Short mmCIF file of N, CA and C in Angstrom, two decimals:
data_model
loop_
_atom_site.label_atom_id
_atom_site.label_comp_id
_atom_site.label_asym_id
_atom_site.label_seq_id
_atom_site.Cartn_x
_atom_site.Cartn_y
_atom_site.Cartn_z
N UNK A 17 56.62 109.91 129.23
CA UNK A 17 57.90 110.15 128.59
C UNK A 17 57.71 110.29 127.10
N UNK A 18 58.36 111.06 126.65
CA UNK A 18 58.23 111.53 125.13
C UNK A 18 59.33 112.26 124.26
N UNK A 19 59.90 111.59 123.05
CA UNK A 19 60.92 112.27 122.56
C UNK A 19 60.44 112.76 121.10
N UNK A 20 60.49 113.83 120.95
CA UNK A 20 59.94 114.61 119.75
C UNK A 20 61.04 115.09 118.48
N UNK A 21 61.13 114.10 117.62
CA UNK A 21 61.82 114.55 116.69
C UNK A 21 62.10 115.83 115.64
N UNK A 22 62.60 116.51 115.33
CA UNK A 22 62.33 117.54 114.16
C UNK A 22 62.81 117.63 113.62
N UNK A 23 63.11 118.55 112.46
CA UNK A 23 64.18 119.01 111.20
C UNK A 23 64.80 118.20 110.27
N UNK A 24 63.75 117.30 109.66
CA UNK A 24 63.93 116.59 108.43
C UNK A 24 63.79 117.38 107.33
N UNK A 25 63.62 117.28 106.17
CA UNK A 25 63.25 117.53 105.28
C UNK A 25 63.39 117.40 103.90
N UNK A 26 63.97 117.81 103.34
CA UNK A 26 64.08 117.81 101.60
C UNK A 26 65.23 118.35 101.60
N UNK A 27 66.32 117.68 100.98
CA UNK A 27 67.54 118.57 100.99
C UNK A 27 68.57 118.17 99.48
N UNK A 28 69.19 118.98 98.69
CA UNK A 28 70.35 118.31 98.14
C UNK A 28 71.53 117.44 98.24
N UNK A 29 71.66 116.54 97.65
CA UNK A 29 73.16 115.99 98.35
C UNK A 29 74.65 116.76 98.23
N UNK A 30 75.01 117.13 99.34
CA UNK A 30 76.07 118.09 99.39
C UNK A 30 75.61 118.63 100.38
N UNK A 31 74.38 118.97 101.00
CA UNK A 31 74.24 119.64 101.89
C UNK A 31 73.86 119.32 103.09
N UNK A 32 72.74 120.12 104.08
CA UNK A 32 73.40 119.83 105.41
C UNK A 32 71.83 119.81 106.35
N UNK A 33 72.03 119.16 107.59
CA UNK A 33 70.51 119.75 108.13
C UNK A 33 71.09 119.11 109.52
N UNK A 34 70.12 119.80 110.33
CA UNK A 34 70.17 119.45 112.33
C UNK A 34 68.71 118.69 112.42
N UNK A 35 69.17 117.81 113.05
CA UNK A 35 67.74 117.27 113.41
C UNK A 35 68.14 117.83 114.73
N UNK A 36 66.96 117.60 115.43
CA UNK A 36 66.90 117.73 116.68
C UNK A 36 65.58 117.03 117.34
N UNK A 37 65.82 116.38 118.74
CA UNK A 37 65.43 115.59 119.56
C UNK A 37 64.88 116.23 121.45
N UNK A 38 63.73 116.45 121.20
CA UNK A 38 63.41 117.38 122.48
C UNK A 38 62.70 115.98 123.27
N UNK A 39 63.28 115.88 124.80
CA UNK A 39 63.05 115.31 125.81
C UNK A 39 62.05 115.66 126.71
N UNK A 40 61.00 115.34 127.07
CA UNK A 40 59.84 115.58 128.40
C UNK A 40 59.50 114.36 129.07
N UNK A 41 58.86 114.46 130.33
CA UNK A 41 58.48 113.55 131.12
C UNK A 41 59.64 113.23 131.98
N UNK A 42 60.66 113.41 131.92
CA UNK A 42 61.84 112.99 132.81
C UNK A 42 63.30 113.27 132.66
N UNK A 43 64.18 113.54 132.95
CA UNK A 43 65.19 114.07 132.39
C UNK A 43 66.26 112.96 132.14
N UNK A 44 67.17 113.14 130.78
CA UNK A 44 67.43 112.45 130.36
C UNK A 44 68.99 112.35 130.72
N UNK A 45 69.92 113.52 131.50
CA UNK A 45 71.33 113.42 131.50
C UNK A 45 71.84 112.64 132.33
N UNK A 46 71.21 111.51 132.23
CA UNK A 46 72.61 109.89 132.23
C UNK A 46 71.98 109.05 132.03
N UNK A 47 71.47 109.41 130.52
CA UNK A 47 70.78 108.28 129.65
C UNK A 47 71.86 108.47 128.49
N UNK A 48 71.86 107.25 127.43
CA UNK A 48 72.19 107.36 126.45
C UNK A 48 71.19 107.35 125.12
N UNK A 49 71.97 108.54 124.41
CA UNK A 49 71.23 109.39 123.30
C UNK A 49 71.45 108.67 122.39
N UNK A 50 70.73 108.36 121.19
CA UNK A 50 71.17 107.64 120.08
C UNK A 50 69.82 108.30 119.26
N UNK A 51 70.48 108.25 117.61
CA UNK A 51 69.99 108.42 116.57
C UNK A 51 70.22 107.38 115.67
N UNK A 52 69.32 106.64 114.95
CA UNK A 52 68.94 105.41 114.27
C UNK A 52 67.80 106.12 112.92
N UNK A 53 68.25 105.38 111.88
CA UNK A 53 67.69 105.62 110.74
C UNK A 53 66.55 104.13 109.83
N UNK A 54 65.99 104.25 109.36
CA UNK A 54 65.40 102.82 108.30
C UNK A 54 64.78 103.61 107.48
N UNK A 55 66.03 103.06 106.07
CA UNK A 55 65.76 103.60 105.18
C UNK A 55 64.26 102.88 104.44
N UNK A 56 63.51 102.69 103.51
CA UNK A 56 62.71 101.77 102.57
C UNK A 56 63.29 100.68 102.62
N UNK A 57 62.60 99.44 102.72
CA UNK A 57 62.37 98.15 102.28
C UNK A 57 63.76 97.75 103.32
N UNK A 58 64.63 98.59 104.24
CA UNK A 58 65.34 98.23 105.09
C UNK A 58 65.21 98.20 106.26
N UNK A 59 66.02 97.65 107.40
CA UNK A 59 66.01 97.31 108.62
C UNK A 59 66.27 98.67 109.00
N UNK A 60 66.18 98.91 111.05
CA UNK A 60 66.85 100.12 111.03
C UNK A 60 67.98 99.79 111.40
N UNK A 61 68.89 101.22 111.50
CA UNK A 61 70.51 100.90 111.87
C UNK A 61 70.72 101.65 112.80
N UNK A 62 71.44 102.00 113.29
CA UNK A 62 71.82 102.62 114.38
C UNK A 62 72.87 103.92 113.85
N UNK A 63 72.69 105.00 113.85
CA UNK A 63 73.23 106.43 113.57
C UNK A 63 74.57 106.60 114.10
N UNK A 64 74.39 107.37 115.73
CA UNK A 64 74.94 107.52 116.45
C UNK A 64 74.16 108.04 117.92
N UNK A 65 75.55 107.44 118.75
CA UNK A 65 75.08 107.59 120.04
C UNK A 65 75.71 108.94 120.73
N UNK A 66 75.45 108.98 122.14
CA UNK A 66 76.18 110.00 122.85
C UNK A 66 75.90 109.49 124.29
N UNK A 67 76.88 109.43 125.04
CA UNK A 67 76.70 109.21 126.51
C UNK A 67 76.71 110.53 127.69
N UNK A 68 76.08 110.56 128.86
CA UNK A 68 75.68 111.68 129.40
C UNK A 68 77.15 111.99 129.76
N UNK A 69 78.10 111.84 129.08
CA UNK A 69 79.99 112.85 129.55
C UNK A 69 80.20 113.37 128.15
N UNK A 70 79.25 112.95 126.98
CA UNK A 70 79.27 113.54 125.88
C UNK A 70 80.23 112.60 124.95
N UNK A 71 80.67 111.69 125.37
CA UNK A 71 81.61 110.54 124.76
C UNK A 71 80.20 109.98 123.77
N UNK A 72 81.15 109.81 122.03
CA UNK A 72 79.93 109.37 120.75
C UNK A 72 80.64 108.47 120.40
N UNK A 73 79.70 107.81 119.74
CA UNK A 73 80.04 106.40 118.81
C UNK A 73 79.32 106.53 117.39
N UNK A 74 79.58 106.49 116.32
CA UNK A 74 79.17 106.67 114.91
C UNK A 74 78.94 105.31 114.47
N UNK A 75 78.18 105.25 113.44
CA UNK A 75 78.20 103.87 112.37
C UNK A 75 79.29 104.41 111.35
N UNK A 76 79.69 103.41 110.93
CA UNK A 76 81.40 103.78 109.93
C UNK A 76 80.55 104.67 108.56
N UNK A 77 79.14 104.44 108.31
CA UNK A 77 78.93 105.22 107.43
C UNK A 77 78.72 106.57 107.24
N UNK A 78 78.76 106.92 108.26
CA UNK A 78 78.34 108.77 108.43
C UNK A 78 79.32 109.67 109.72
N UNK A 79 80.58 108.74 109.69
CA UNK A 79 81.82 109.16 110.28
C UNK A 79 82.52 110.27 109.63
N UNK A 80 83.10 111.33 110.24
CA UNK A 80 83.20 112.85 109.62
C UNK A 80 82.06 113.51 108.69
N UNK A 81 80.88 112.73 108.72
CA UNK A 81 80.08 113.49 108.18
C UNK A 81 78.63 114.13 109.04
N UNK A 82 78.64 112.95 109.90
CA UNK A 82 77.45 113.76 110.99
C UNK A 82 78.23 113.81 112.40
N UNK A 83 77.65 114.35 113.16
CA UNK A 83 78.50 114.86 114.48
C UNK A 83 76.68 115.28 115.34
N UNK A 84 76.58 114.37 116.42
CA UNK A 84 75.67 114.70 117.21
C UNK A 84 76.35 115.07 118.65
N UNK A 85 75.41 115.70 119.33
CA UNK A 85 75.46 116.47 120.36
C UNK A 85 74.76 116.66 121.39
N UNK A 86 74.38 116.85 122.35
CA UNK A 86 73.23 116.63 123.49
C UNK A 86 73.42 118.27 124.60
N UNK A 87 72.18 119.13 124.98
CA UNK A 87 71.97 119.91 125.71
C UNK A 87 71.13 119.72 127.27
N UNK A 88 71.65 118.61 128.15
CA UNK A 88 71.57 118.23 128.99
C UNK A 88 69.93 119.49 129.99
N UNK A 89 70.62 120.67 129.90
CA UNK A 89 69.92 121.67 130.44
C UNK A 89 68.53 120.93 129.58
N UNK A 90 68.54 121.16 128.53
CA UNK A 90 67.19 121.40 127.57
C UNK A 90 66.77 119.91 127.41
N UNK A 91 67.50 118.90 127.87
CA UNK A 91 67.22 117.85 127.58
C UNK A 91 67.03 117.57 125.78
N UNK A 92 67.64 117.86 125.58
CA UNK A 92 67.64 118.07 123.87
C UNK A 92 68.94 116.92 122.95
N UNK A 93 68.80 116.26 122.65
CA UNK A 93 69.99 115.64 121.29
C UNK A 93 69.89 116.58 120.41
N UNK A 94 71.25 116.52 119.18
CA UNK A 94 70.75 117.01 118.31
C UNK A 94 71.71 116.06 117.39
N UNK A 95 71.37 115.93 115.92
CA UNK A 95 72.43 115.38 114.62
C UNK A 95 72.59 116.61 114.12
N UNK A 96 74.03 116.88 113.36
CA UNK A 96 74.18 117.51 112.69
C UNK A 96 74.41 117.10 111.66
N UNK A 97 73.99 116.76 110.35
CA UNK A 97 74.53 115.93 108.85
C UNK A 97 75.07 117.34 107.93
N UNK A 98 76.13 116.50 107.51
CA UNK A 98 76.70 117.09 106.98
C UNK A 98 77.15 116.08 105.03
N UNK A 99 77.36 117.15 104.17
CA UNK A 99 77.81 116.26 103.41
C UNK A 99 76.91 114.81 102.50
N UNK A 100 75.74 115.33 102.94
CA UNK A 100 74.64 114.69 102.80
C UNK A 100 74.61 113.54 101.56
N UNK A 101 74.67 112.43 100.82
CA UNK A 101 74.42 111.89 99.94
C UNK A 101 72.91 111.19 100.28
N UNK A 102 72.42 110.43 98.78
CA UNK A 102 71.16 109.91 98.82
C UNK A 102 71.17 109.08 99.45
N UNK A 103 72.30 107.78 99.97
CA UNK A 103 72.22 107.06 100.88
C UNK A 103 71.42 107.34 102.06
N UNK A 104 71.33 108.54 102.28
CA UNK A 104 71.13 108.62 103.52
C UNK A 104 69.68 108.94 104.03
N UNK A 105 68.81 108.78 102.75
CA UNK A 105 67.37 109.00 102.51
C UNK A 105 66.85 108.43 103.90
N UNK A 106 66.19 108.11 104.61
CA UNK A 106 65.57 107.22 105.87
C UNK A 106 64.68 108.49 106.62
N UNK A 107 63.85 107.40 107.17
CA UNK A 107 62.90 108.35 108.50
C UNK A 107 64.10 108.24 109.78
N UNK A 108 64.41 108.75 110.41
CA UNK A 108 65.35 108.97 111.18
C UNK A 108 64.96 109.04 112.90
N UNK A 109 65.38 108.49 113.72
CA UNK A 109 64.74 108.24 115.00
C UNK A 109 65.62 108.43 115.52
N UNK A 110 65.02 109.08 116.78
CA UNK A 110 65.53 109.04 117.94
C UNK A 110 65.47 108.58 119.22
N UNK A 111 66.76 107.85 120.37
CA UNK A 111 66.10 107.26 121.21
C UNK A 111 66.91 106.91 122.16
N UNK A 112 66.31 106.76 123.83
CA UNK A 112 67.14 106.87 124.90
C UNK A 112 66.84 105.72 125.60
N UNK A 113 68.29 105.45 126.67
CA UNK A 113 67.70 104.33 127.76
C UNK A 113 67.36 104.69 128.72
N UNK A 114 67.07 103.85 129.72
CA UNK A 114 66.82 104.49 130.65
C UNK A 114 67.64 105.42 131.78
N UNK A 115 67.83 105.49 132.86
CA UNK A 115 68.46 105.95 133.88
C UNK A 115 70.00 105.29 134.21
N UNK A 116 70.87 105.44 133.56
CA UNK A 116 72.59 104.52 133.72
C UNK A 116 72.29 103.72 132.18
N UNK A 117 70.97 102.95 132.11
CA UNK A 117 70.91 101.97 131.45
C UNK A 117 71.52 101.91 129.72
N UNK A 118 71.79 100.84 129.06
CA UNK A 118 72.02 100.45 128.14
C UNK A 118 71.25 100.17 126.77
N UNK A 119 70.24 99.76 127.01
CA UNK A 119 69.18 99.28 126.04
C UNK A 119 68.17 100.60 125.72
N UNK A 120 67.73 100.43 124.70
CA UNK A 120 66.90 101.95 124.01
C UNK A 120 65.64 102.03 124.28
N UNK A 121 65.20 102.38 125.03
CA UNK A 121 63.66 101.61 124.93
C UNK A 121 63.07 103.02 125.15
N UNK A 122 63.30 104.05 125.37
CA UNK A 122 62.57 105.09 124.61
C UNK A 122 62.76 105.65 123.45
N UNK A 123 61.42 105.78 122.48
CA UNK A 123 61.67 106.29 120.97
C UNK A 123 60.82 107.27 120.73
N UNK A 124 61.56 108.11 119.53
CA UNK A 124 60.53 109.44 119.26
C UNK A 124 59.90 108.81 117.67
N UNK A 125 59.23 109.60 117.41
CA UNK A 125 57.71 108.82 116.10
C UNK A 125 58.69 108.88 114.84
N UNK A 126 60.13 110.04 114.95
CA UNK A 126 60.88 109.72 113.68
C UNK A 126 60.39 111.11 112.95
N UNK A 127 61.64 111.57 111.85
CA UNK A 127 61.57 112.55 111.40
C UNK A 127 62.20 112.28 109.63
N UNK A 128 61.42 112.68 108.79
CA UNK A 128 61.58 111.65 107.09
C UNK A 128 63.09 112.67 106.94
N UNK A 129 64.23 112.61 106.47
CA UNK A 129 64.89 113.37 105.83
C UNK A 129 65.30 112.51 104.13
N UNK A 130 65.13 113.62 103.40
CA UNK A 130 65.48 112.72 101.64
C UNK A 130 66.09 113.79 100.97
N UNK A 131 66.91 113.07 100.37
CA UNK A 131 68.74 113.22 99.63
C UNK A 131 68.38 113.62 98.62
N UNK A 132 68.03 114.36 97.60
CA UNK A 132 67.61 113.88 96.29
C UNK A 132 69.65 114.46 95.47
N UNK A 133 69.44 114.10 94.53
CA UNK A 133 70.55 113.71 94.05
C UNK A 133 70.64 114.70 92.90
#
């Protein structure tokens, strides 16, 4: 099993980027999707989720500003950030449970995205 992060990068604040989260080894539609961030010298936090009916849950900090999404076919998550500030500097992860399950216990290696200001 393996989740492969992408589309970090270098961006202004104001602006915008997709990460995206590609699924192999097993298929993931009725797992729950989640994206989790740790910024420097911090813990990680938890992004947002998505459940396999497409029902999301946000952290209050990046509410109307990121909006994730999931392609069941492709086995794919994706974030969309929007609105970007430096807060939001972190290596950014992605990660699923298992089969119905609750708990995250698959993770992808993480993808750097940074705010510069």
């Amino acid at each position: 099993v393996q989740l492969q992060a992408s589309g970090g990068g270098l961006v202004q604040a104001g602006g915008s980027l997709r990460l995206s989260c590609a699924a192999s080894g097993r298929t993931f539609s009725r797992s729950l999707m989640g994206w989790f961030r740790q910024a420097p010298g911090k813990e990680r936090e938890f992004v947002a989720g998505i459940n396999w009916s497409s029902s999301t849950t946000y952290a209050d900090s990046v509410k109307g500003r990121f909006t994730i999404s999931r392609d069941n076919a492709k086995n794919t998550v994706y974030l969309q950030m929007n609105s970007l500030v430096p807060e939001d500097t972190a290596v950014y992860y992605c990660a699923a449970t298992s089969w119905g399950g609750t708990i995250y216990n698959y993770w992808g290696q993480g993808t750097l995205v940074t705010v510069s200001s």
